[in-house]
């Protein structure tokens, strides 16, 4: 599986840098923010196992969690409080599948990440053998969006 990773996100793609970044963010956070970041951190760990260690998605799909995200979304939590500014225009995103995120709010990206995870949790148990779903690519796309969120938060 050959997946293009924009230069701006390459630091997160190598050597556990994303996990270090999200752990650092989690440690600095409190309350509801800490809860949603912790859940995303765990989800990233599971998705990394699938993408990097060859763990079958079937082994981790039930462990992917959306409890805190759904709770906060239902309570009307403003996910833009994670980072108030809009996603910056990064030259290395030009021509990539992440280019359309430029100028969007943090909340949109957080919702997108969690919706993609939710779709895996719903669909995978029922259509895991269908080739049209390209599960490995879906996992990688979620990881890239999480990396983009980390880049955005750290900018």
Coordinates of N, CA, C and O in Angstrom, one line a residue:
X1 N 0.8 -1.2 0.0 CA 0.0 0.0 0.0 C 0.9 1.2 0.0 O 1.6 1.5 1.0
X2 N 0.9 2.0 -1.1 CA 1.7 3.2 -1.2 C 0.8 4.4 -0.9 O -0.1 4.7 -1.7
X3 N 1.1 5.0 0.2 CA 0.2 6.2 0.6 C 1.2 7.4 0.6 O 2.2 7.4 1.3
X4 N 0.7 8.5 0.0 CA 1.5 9.7 0.0 C 1.2 10.5 1.3 O 0.1 10.7 1.7
X5 N 2.3 10.9 1.9 CA 2.2 11.7 3.2 C 2.8 13.0 2.9 O 4.0 13.1 2.6
X6 N 2.0 14.1 3.1 CA 2.6 15.4 2.9 C 3.7 15.7 3.8 O 3.8 15.2 4.9
X7 N 4.7 16.5 3.3 CA 5.9 16.8 4.0 C 5.6 17.3 5.4 O 6.2 17.0 6.4
X8 N 4.6 18.2 5.5 CA 4.2 18.8 6.8 C 3.8 17.8 7.8 O 3.9 18.0 9.0
X9 N 3.4 16.6 7.4 CA 3.0 15.5 8.4 C 4.0 14.4 8.5 O 3.8 13.5 9.4
X10 N 5.1 14.4 7.8 CA 6.1 13.3 7.8 C 6.7 13.1 9.2 O 7.0 12.0 9.6
X11 N 6.8 14.2 10.0 CA 7.4 14.0 11.3 C 6.5 13.1 12.2 O 7.0 12.4 13.0
X12 N 5.2 13.2 12.0 CA 4.3 12.4 12.8 C 4.2 11.0 12.3 O 3.8 10.1 13.0
X13 N 4.6 10.7 11.0 CA 4.5 9.4 10.4 C 5.7 8.5 10.9 O 5.6 7.3 10.6
X14 N 6.7 9.0 11.5 CA 7.9 8.3 11.7 C 8.1 8.1 13.2 O 8.0 9.0 14.0
X15 N 8.5 6.9 13.6 CA 9.1 6.7 14.9 C 8.3 7.1 16.1 O 8.8 7.5 17.1
X16 N 7.0 7.0 16.1 CA 6.2 7.2 17.2 C 6.0 8.7 17.6 O 5.6 9.0 18.7
X17 N 6.4 9.6 16.7 CA 6.3 11.0 17.0 C 4.9 11.5 17.2 O 4.7 12.3 18.1
X18 N 4.0 10.9 16.5 CA 2.6 11.3 16.7 C 2.1 10.9 18.1 O 1.4 11.6 18.8
X19 N 2.5 9.7 18.5 CA 2.1 9.3 19.9 C 2.8 10.1 20.9 O 2.1 10.5 21.9
X20 N 4.0 10.5 20.7 CA 4.6 11.4 21.7 C 3.9 12.8 21.7 O 3.7 13.4 22.8
X21 N 3.6 13.3 20.6 CA 2.9 14.6 20.5 C 1.5 14.5 21.1 O 1.1 15.4 21.9
X22 N 0.7 13.5 20.8 CA -0.6 13.4 21.4 C -0.5 13.2 22.9 O -1.4 13.7 23.7
X23 N 0.5 12.4 23.4 CA 0.6 12.2 24.8 C 1.0 13.5 25.5 O 0.5 13.8 26.6
X24 N 1.8 14.3 24.9 CA 2.2 15.6 25.5 C 1.0 16.5 25.6 O 0.8 17.2 26.6
X25 N 0.2 16.5 24.5 CA -1.0 17.3 24.5 C -2.0 16.9 25.6 O -2.6 17.6 26.3
X26 N -2.1 15.5 25.7 CA -3.0 14.9 26.7 C -2.6 15.3 28.1 O -3.4 15.7 28.9
X27 N -1.3 15.3 28.4 CA -0.8 15.6 29.7 C -1.1 17.1 30.1 O -1.2 17.4 31.3
X28 N -1.1 18.0 29.1 CA -1.3 19.4 29.4 C -2.8 19.7 29.5 O -3.1 20.9 29.9
X29 N -3.6 18.8 29.1 CA -5.1 19.1 29.1 C -5.8 18.7 30.4 O -5.2 17.9 31.2
X30 N -7.0 19.2 30.5 CA -7.8 18.9 31.7 C -9.2 18.6 31.3 O -9.7 19.0 30.2
X31 N -10.0 18.0 32.1 CA -11.4 17.8 32.0 C -11.8 17.1 30.7 O -11.2 16.1 30.3
X32 N -12.8 17.7 30.1 CA -13.4 17.1 28.9 C -12.4 17.0 27.7 O -12.4 16.1 26.9
X33 N -11.6 18.0 27.6 CA -10.5 18.1 26.6 C -9.6 16.9 26.8 O -9.3 16.1 25.8
X34 N -9.2 16.6 28.0 CA -8.3 15.5 28.3 C -9.0 14.2 27.9 O -8.3 13.3 27.4
X35 N -10.3 14.1 28.2 CA -11.0 12.8 28.0 C -11.0 12.5 26.5 O -10.8 11.4 26.0
X36 N -11.4 13.5 25.6 CA -11.5 13.3 24.2 C -10.1 13.1 23.6 O -10.0 12.2 22.7
X37 N -9.1 13.7 24.1 CA -7.7 13.5 23.6 C -7.2 12.1 23.9 O -6.6 11.4 23.1
X38 N -7.5 11.7 25.2 CA -7.1 10.4 25.6 C -7.8 9.3 24.8 O -7.2 8.3 24.4
X39 N -9.0 9.5 24.4 CA -9.7 8.5 23.6 C -9.1 8.5 22.2 O -8.9 7.4 21.6
X40 N -8.8 9.6 21.6 CA -8.2 9.7 20.3 C -6.8 9.1 20.4 O -6.3 8.4 19.4
X41 N -6.1 9.3 21.5 CA -4.7 8.7 21.6 C -4.8 7.2 21.6 O -4.0 6.5 20.9
X42 N -5.8 6.6 22.3 CA -6.0 5.1 22.3 C -6.3 4.7 20.9 O -5.8 3.7 20.4
X43 N -7.2 5.4 20.2 CA -7.6 5.0 18.9 C -6.4 5.0 17.9 O -6.2 4.1 17.1
X44 N -5.6 6.0 18.1 CA -4.4 6.1 17.2 C -3.4 4.9 17.5 O -2.9 4.4 16.6
X45 N -3.3 4.5 18.8 CA -2.5 3.3 19.1 C -3.0 2.1 18.4 O -2.2 1.3 17.8
X46 N -4.3 1.9 18.4 CA -4.9 0.7 17.7 C -4.7 0.8 16.2 O -4.3 -0.2 15.5
X47 N -4.9 2.0 15.6 CA -4.8 2.2 14.2 C -3.3 2.0 13.8 O -3.0 1.5 12.7
X48 N -2.4 2.4 14.6 CA -1.0 2.3 14.3 C -0.6 0.8 14.3 O 0.2 0.3 13.5
X49 N -1.2 0.0 15.2 CA -0.9 -1.4 15.2 C -1.4 -2.1 13.9 O -0.7 -3.0 13.4
X50 N -2.5 -1.6 13.4 CA -3.0 -2.2 12.1 C -2.0 -1.8 11.0 O -1.6 -2.6 10.2
X51 N -1.7 -0.5 10.9 CA -0.9 0.0 9.8 C 0.6 -0.4 9.9 O 1.2 -0.7 8.9
X52 N 1.1 -0.4 11.1 CA 2.6 -0.6 11.2 C 3.0 -2.0 11.6 O 4.1 -2.5 11.3
X53 N 2.2 -2.7 12.4 CA 2.5 -4.0 13.0 C 1.8 -5.2 12.3 O 2.0 -6.3 12.8
X54 N 0.9 -4.9 11.4 CA 0.2 -6.0 10.7 C -0.9 -6.6 11.5 O -1.3 -7.7 11.2
X55 N -1.3 -6.0 12.6 CA -2.4 -6.5 13.4 C -3.7 -6.4 12.6 O -4.0 -5.4 12.0
X56 N -4.4 -7.5 12.5 CA -5.7 -7.5 11.7 C -6.7 -6.5 12.3 O -6.8 -6.4 13.5
X57 N -7.3 -5.7 11.4 CA -8.3 -4.7 11.9 C -9.4 -5.4 12.7 O -9.9 -4.8 13.7
X58 N -9.7 -6.7 12.4 CA -10.7 -7.4 13.1 C -10.3 -7.5 14.6 O -11.2 -7.6 15.5
X59 N -9.0 -7.6 14.9 CA -8.6 -7.7 16.3 C -8.7 -6.4 17.1 O -8.7 -6.5 18.3
X60 N -8.8 -5.3 16.4 CA -8.9 -4.0 17.2 C -10.2 -3.2 17.0 O -10.4 -2.3 17.7
X61 N -11.0 -3.6 16.0 CA -12.2 -2.8 15.7 C -13.1 -2.6 16.9 O -13.6 -1.4 17.1
X62 N -13.3 -3.5 17.7 CA -14.1 -3.4 18.9 C -13.5 -2.5 20.0 O -14.2 -2.0 20.8
X63 N -12.2 -2.4 19.9 CA -11.5 -1.6 20.9 C -11.5 -0.1 20.5 O -11.2 0.7 21.4
X64 N -11.7 0.2 19.3 CA -11.8 1.6 18.9 C -13.0 2.3 19.6 O -14.1 1.7 19.7
X65 N -12.7 3.4 20.3 CA -13.7 4.0 21.2 C -14.2 5.4 20.7 O -13.4 6.1 20.1
X66 N -15.5 5.6 20.9 CA -16.1 6.9 20.6 C -16.9 7.4 21.7 O -17.7 8.4 21.6
X67 N -16.8 6.8 22.9 CA -17.7 7.1 24.0 C -17.6 8.6 24.4 O -18.6 9.3 24.6
X68 N -16.3 9.0 24.7 CA -16.1 10.4 25.1 C -16.5 11.4 24.0 O -17.1 12.4 24.3
X69 N -16.1 11.1 22.8 CA -16.5 12.0 21.7 C -18.0 12.1 21.6 O -18.5 13.3 21.5
X70 N -18.7 11.0 21.6 CA -20.2 11.1 21.5 C -20.8 11.8 22.6 O -21.7 12.6 22.5
X71 N -20.3 11.6 23.8 CA -20.8 12.2 25.0 C -20.7 13.7 24.9 O -21.6 14.5 25.1
X72 N -19.5 14.2 24.5 CA -19.2 15.6 24.4 C -20.0 16.2 23.2 O -20.5 17.3 23.4
X73 N -20.1 15.5 22.1 CA -20.9 16.0 21.0 C -22.3 16.2 21.4 O -23.0 17.2 21.0
X74 N -22.9 15.2 22.1 CA -24.3 15.3 22.5 C -24.5 16.4 23.5 O -25.6 17.0 23.6
X75 N -23.5 16.8 24.3 CA -23.6 17.9 25.3 C -23.3 19.2 24.6 O -23.4 20.2 25.3
X76 N -23.0 19.2 23.4 CA -22.7 20.5 22.7 C -21.3 21.0 22.9 O -21.1 22.3 22.7
X77 N -20.4 20.2 23.2 CA -19.0 20.6 23.5 C -18.5 21.3 22.2 O -18.7 20.9 21.1
X78 N -17.8 22.4 22.4 CA -17.2 23.2 21.3 C -15.8 22.6 21.0 O -14.8 23.0 21.8
X79 N -15.7 21.8 20.0 CA -14.4 21.2 19.8 C -13.4 22.2 19.2 O -12.2 21.9 19.1
X80 N -13.8 23.4 18.9 CA -12.9 24.4 18.5 C -12.1 24.9 19.6 O -11.1 25.6 19.4
X81 N -12.5 24.6 20.9 CA -11.7 25.0 22.0 C -10.3 24.2 22.0 O -9.4 24.6 22.7
X82 N -10.2 23.1 21.3 CA -9.0 22.4 21.2 C -7.9 23.3 20.5 O -6.7 23.2 20.9
X83 N -8.3 24.0 19.6 CA -7.5 25.1 18.9 C -8.4 26.0 18.2 O -9.2 25.6 17.3
X84 N -8.4 27.3 18.6 CA -9.4 28.2 18.1 C -9.2 28.7 16.7 O -10.1 29.0 16.0
X85 N -7.9 28.7 16.2 CA -7.7 29.1 14.9 C -8.1 28.1 13.8 O -8.2 26.9 14.1
X86 N -8.2 28.5 12.6 CA -8.5 27.6 11.5 C -7.2 26.9 11.1 O -6.1 27.3 11.3
X87 N -7.4 25.8 10.4 CA -6.3 25.0 9.9 C -5.5 25.8 8.9 O -6.1 26.3 7.9
X88 N -4.2 26.0 9.1 CA -3.3 26.8 8.3 C -3.1 26.2 6.9 O -3.2 25.0 6.7
X89 N -2.8 27.1 6.0 CA -2.5 26.7 4.6 C -1.0 26.2 4.6 O -0.1 27.0 4.8
X90 N -0.8 24.9 4.5 CA 0.5 24.4 4.5 C 0.9 24.0 3.0 O 0.2 23.3 2.4
X91 N 2.0 24.6 2.5 CA 2.3 24.4 1.1 C 2.4 22.9 0.8 O 2.1 22.5 -0.3
X92 N 2.9 22.1 1.7 CA 3.1 20.6 1.4 C 1.8 19.9 1.3 O 1.7 18.7 0.8
X93 N 0.7 20.5 1.7 CA -0.6 19.8 1.5 C -1.2 20.0 0.1 O -2.1 19.3 -0.3
X94 N -0.6 21.0 -0.6 CA -1.1 21.3 -2.0 C -1.0 20.0 -2.8 O 0.0 19.3 -2.9
X95 N -2.1 19.7 -3.5 CA -2.2 18.5 -4.3 C -2.4 17.2 -3.6 O -2.3 16.2 -4.3
X96 N -2.6 17.2 -2.3 CA -2.9 16.0 -1.6 C -4.3 15.9 -1.2 O -5.1 16.8 -1.3
X97 N -4.7 14.7 -0.7 CA -6.1 14.5 -0.2 C -6.4 15.3 1.0 O -7.6 15.4 1.4
X98 N -5.4 16.0 1.6 CA -5.7 16.8 2.8 C -5.8 18.3 2.5 O -6.0 19.1 3.4
X99 N -5.5 18.7 1.3 CA -5.5 20.1 0.9 C -6.8 20.8 1.2 O -6.8 22.0 1.6
X100 N -7.9 20.1 1.1 CA -9.2 20.7 1.3 C -9.5 21.1 2.8 O -10.5 21.7 3.1
X101 N -8.6 20.7 3.7 CA -8.8 21.0 5.1 C -8.3 22.4 5.4 O -8.6 23.0 6.5
X102 N -7.5 23.0 4.5 CA -7.0 24.4 4.8 C -8.2 25.3 5.0 O -9.1 25.3 4.2
X103 N -8.1 26.1 6.0 CA -9.1 27.1 6.3 C -10.3 26.6 7.1 O -11.2 27.4 7.5
X104 N -10.4 25.3 7.3 CA -11.5 24.7 8.1 C -11.2 24.8 9.6 O -10.1 24.9 10.0
X105 N -12.3 24.7 10.3 CA -12.2 24.7 11.8 C -11.7 23.4 12.4 O -12.0 22.3 11.8
X106 N -11.2 23.5 13.5 CA -10.7 22.3 14.3 C -11.9 21.3 14.4 O -11.7 20.1 14.3
X107 N -13.0 21.8 14.8 CA -14.2 21.0 15.1 C -14.5 20.1 13.9 O -14.9 18.9 14.0
X108 N -14.4 20.7 12.7 CA -14.8 19.9 11.5 C -13.8 18.7 11.3 O -14.2 17.6 11.0
X109 N -12.5 18.9 11.6 CA -11.6 17.8 11.5 C -11.8 16.8 12.6 O -11.7 15.6 12.3
X110 N -12.1 17.2 13.8 CA -12.3 16.3 14.9 C -13.6 15.4 14.6 O -13.6 14.2 14.7
X111 N -14.6 16.1 14.1 CA -15.8 15.3 13.7 C -15.5 14.3 12.6 O -16.0 13.2 12.6
X112 N -14.8 14.8 11.6 CA -14.4 13.9 10.5 C -13.6 12.7 10.9 O -13.9 11.5 10.5
X113 N -12.7 12.9 11.8 CA -11.9 11.7 12.3 C -12.8 10.7 13.0 O -12.7 9.5 12.7
X114 N -13.6 11.2 13.9 CA -14.5 10.3 14.6 C -15.6 9.7 13.8 O -16.0 8.5 14.0
X115 N -16.1 10.4 12.8 CA -17.0 9.8 11.9 C -16.4 8.7 11.1 O -17.1 7.6 10.9
X116 N -15.2 8.8 10.7 CA -14.5 7.8 9.9 C -14.3 6.6 10.8 O -14.4 5.4 10.4
X117 N -13.9 6.8 12.1 CA -13.8 5.7 13.0 C -15.1 5.0 13.2 O -15.2 3.7 13.2
X118 N -16.2 5.8 13.4 CA -17.5 5.2 13.6 C -17.9 4.4 12.4 O -18.5 3.3 12.5
X119 N -17.6 4.8 11.2 CA -18.0 4.0 10.0 C -17.2 2.7 9.9 O -17.8 1.7 9.5
X120 N -16.0 2.7 10.4 CA -15.3 1.4 10.5 C -15.9 0.5 11.5 O -16.2 -0.7 11.2
X121 N -16.3 1.0 12.7 CA -16.9 0.2 13.7 C -18.3 -0.3 13.2 O -18.6 -1.5 13.6
X122 N -19.0 0.4 12.4 CA -20.3 0.0 11.9 C -20.2 -1.0 10.8 O -20.8 -2.1 10.8
X123 N -19.4 -0.7 9.8 CA -19.3 -1.5 8.6 C -18.4 -2.7 8.6 O -18.7 -3.7 8.1
X124 N -17.2 -2.6 9.3 CA -16.2 -3.6 9.2 C -16.8 -5.0 9.6 O -16.5 -6.0 8.9
X125 N -17.5 -5.1 10.7 CA -18.0 -6.4 11.1 C -18.9 -7.1 10.1 O -19.0 -8.3 10.1
X126 N -19.5 -6.3 9.3 CA -20.5 -6.9 8.3 C -19.9 -7.0 6.9 O -20.4 -7.9 6.2
X127 N -19.0 -6.2 6.5 CA -18.5 -6.3 5.1 C -16.9 -6.3 5.1 O -16.3 -5.8 4.2
X128 N -16.4 -6.9 6.1 CA -14.9 -6.9 6.2 C -14.2 -7.6 5.0 O -13.1 -7.2 4.7
X129 N -14.9 -8.5 4.3 CA -14.2 -9.2 3.2 C -14.5 -8.5 1.8 O -13.9 -8.9 0.8
X130 N -15.3 -7.4 1.8 CA -15.5 -6.7 0.5 C -14.3 -5.9 0.2 O -13.8 -5.1 0.9
X131 N -13.8 -6.2 -1.0 CA -12.6 -5.5 -1.5 C -12.8 -4.0 -1.7 O -11.8 -3.2 -1.7
X132 N -14.0 -3.6 -2.0 CA -14.2 -2.2 -2.3 C -14.0 -1.2 -1.2 O -13.8 0.0 -1.4
X133 N -13.9 -1.8 0.0 CA -13.8 -0.9 1.2 C -12.3 -0.5 1.5 O -12.0 0.4 2.2
X134 N -11.3 -1.3 1.0 CA -9.9 -1.0 1.2 C -9.6 -0.5 2.6 O -9.2 0.6 2.8
X135 N -9.8 -1.4 3.5 CA -9.7 -1.1 4.9 C -8.3 -0.5 5.3 O -8.3 0.4 6.1
X136 N -7.3 -1.0 4.8 CA -5.9 -0.5 5.1 C -5.8 1.0 4.7 O -5.2 1.8 5.4
X137 N -6.4 1.4 3.6 CA -6.4 2.8 3.1 C -7.2 3.6 4.0 O -6.9 4.7 4.4
X138 N -8.4 3.1 4.5 CA -9.2 3.8 5.4 C -8.5 4.1 6.7 O -8.6 5.2 7.3
X139 N -7.8 3.1 7.2 CA -7.0 3.2 8.4 C -6.0 4.3 8.3 O -5.8 5.2 9.1
X140 N -5.2 4.3 7.2 CA -4.2 5.3 6.9 C -4.8 6.7 6.8 O -4.2 7.6 7.3
X141 N -5.9 6.8 6.1 CA -6.5 8.1 6.0 C -6.9 8.7 7.3 O -6.8 9.9 7.6
X142 N -7.4 7.9 8.2 CA -7.7 8.4 9.6 C -6.5 8.8 10.3 O -6.4 9.9 10.9
X143 N -5.4 8.0 10.2 CA -4.2 8.4 10.8 C -3.6 9.7 10.3 O -3.2 10.6 11.0
X144 N -3.7 9.9 9.0 CA -3.3 11.2 8.4 C -4.1 12.4 8.9 O -3.5 13.4 9.2
X145 N -5.4 12.2 9.1 CA -6.2 13.2 9.6 C -5.8 13.5 11.1 O -5.8 14.7 11.5
X146 N -5.5 12.5 11.8 CA -5.1 12.7 13.2 C -3.7 13.5 13.2 O -3.5 14.4 14.0
X147 N -2.8 13.1 12.3 CA -1.5 13.8 12.2 C -1.8 15.2 11.8 O -1.1 16.1 12.3
X148 N -2.7 15.5 10.9 CA -3.0 16.9 10.5 C -3.5 17.7 11.8 O -3.2 18.8 12.0
X149 N -4.4 17.0 12.6 CA -4.9 17.7 13.8 C -3.7 18.0 14.7 O -3.6 19.1 15.3
X150 N -2.8 17.1 14.9 CA -1.6 17.3 15.7 C -0.8 18.4 15.2 O -0.3 19.3 16.0
X151 N -0.6 18.5 13.9 CA 0.2 19.6 13.3 C -0.5 20.9 13.6 O 0.1 21.9 13.9
X152 N -1.8 20.9 13.4 CA -2.6 22.1 13.6 C -2.5 22.5 15.1 O -2.3 23.7 15.4
X153 N -2.7 21.6 16.0 CA -2.6 21.9 17.4 C -1.3 22.5 17.8 O -1.2 23.4 18.6
X154 N -0.2 21.9 17.2 CA 1.1 22.3 17.6 C 1.6 23.6 16.9 O 2.7 24.0 17.1
X155 N 0.8 24.1 15.9 CA 1.3 25.3 15.2 C 1.0 26.5 15.9 O 0.2 26.6 16.8

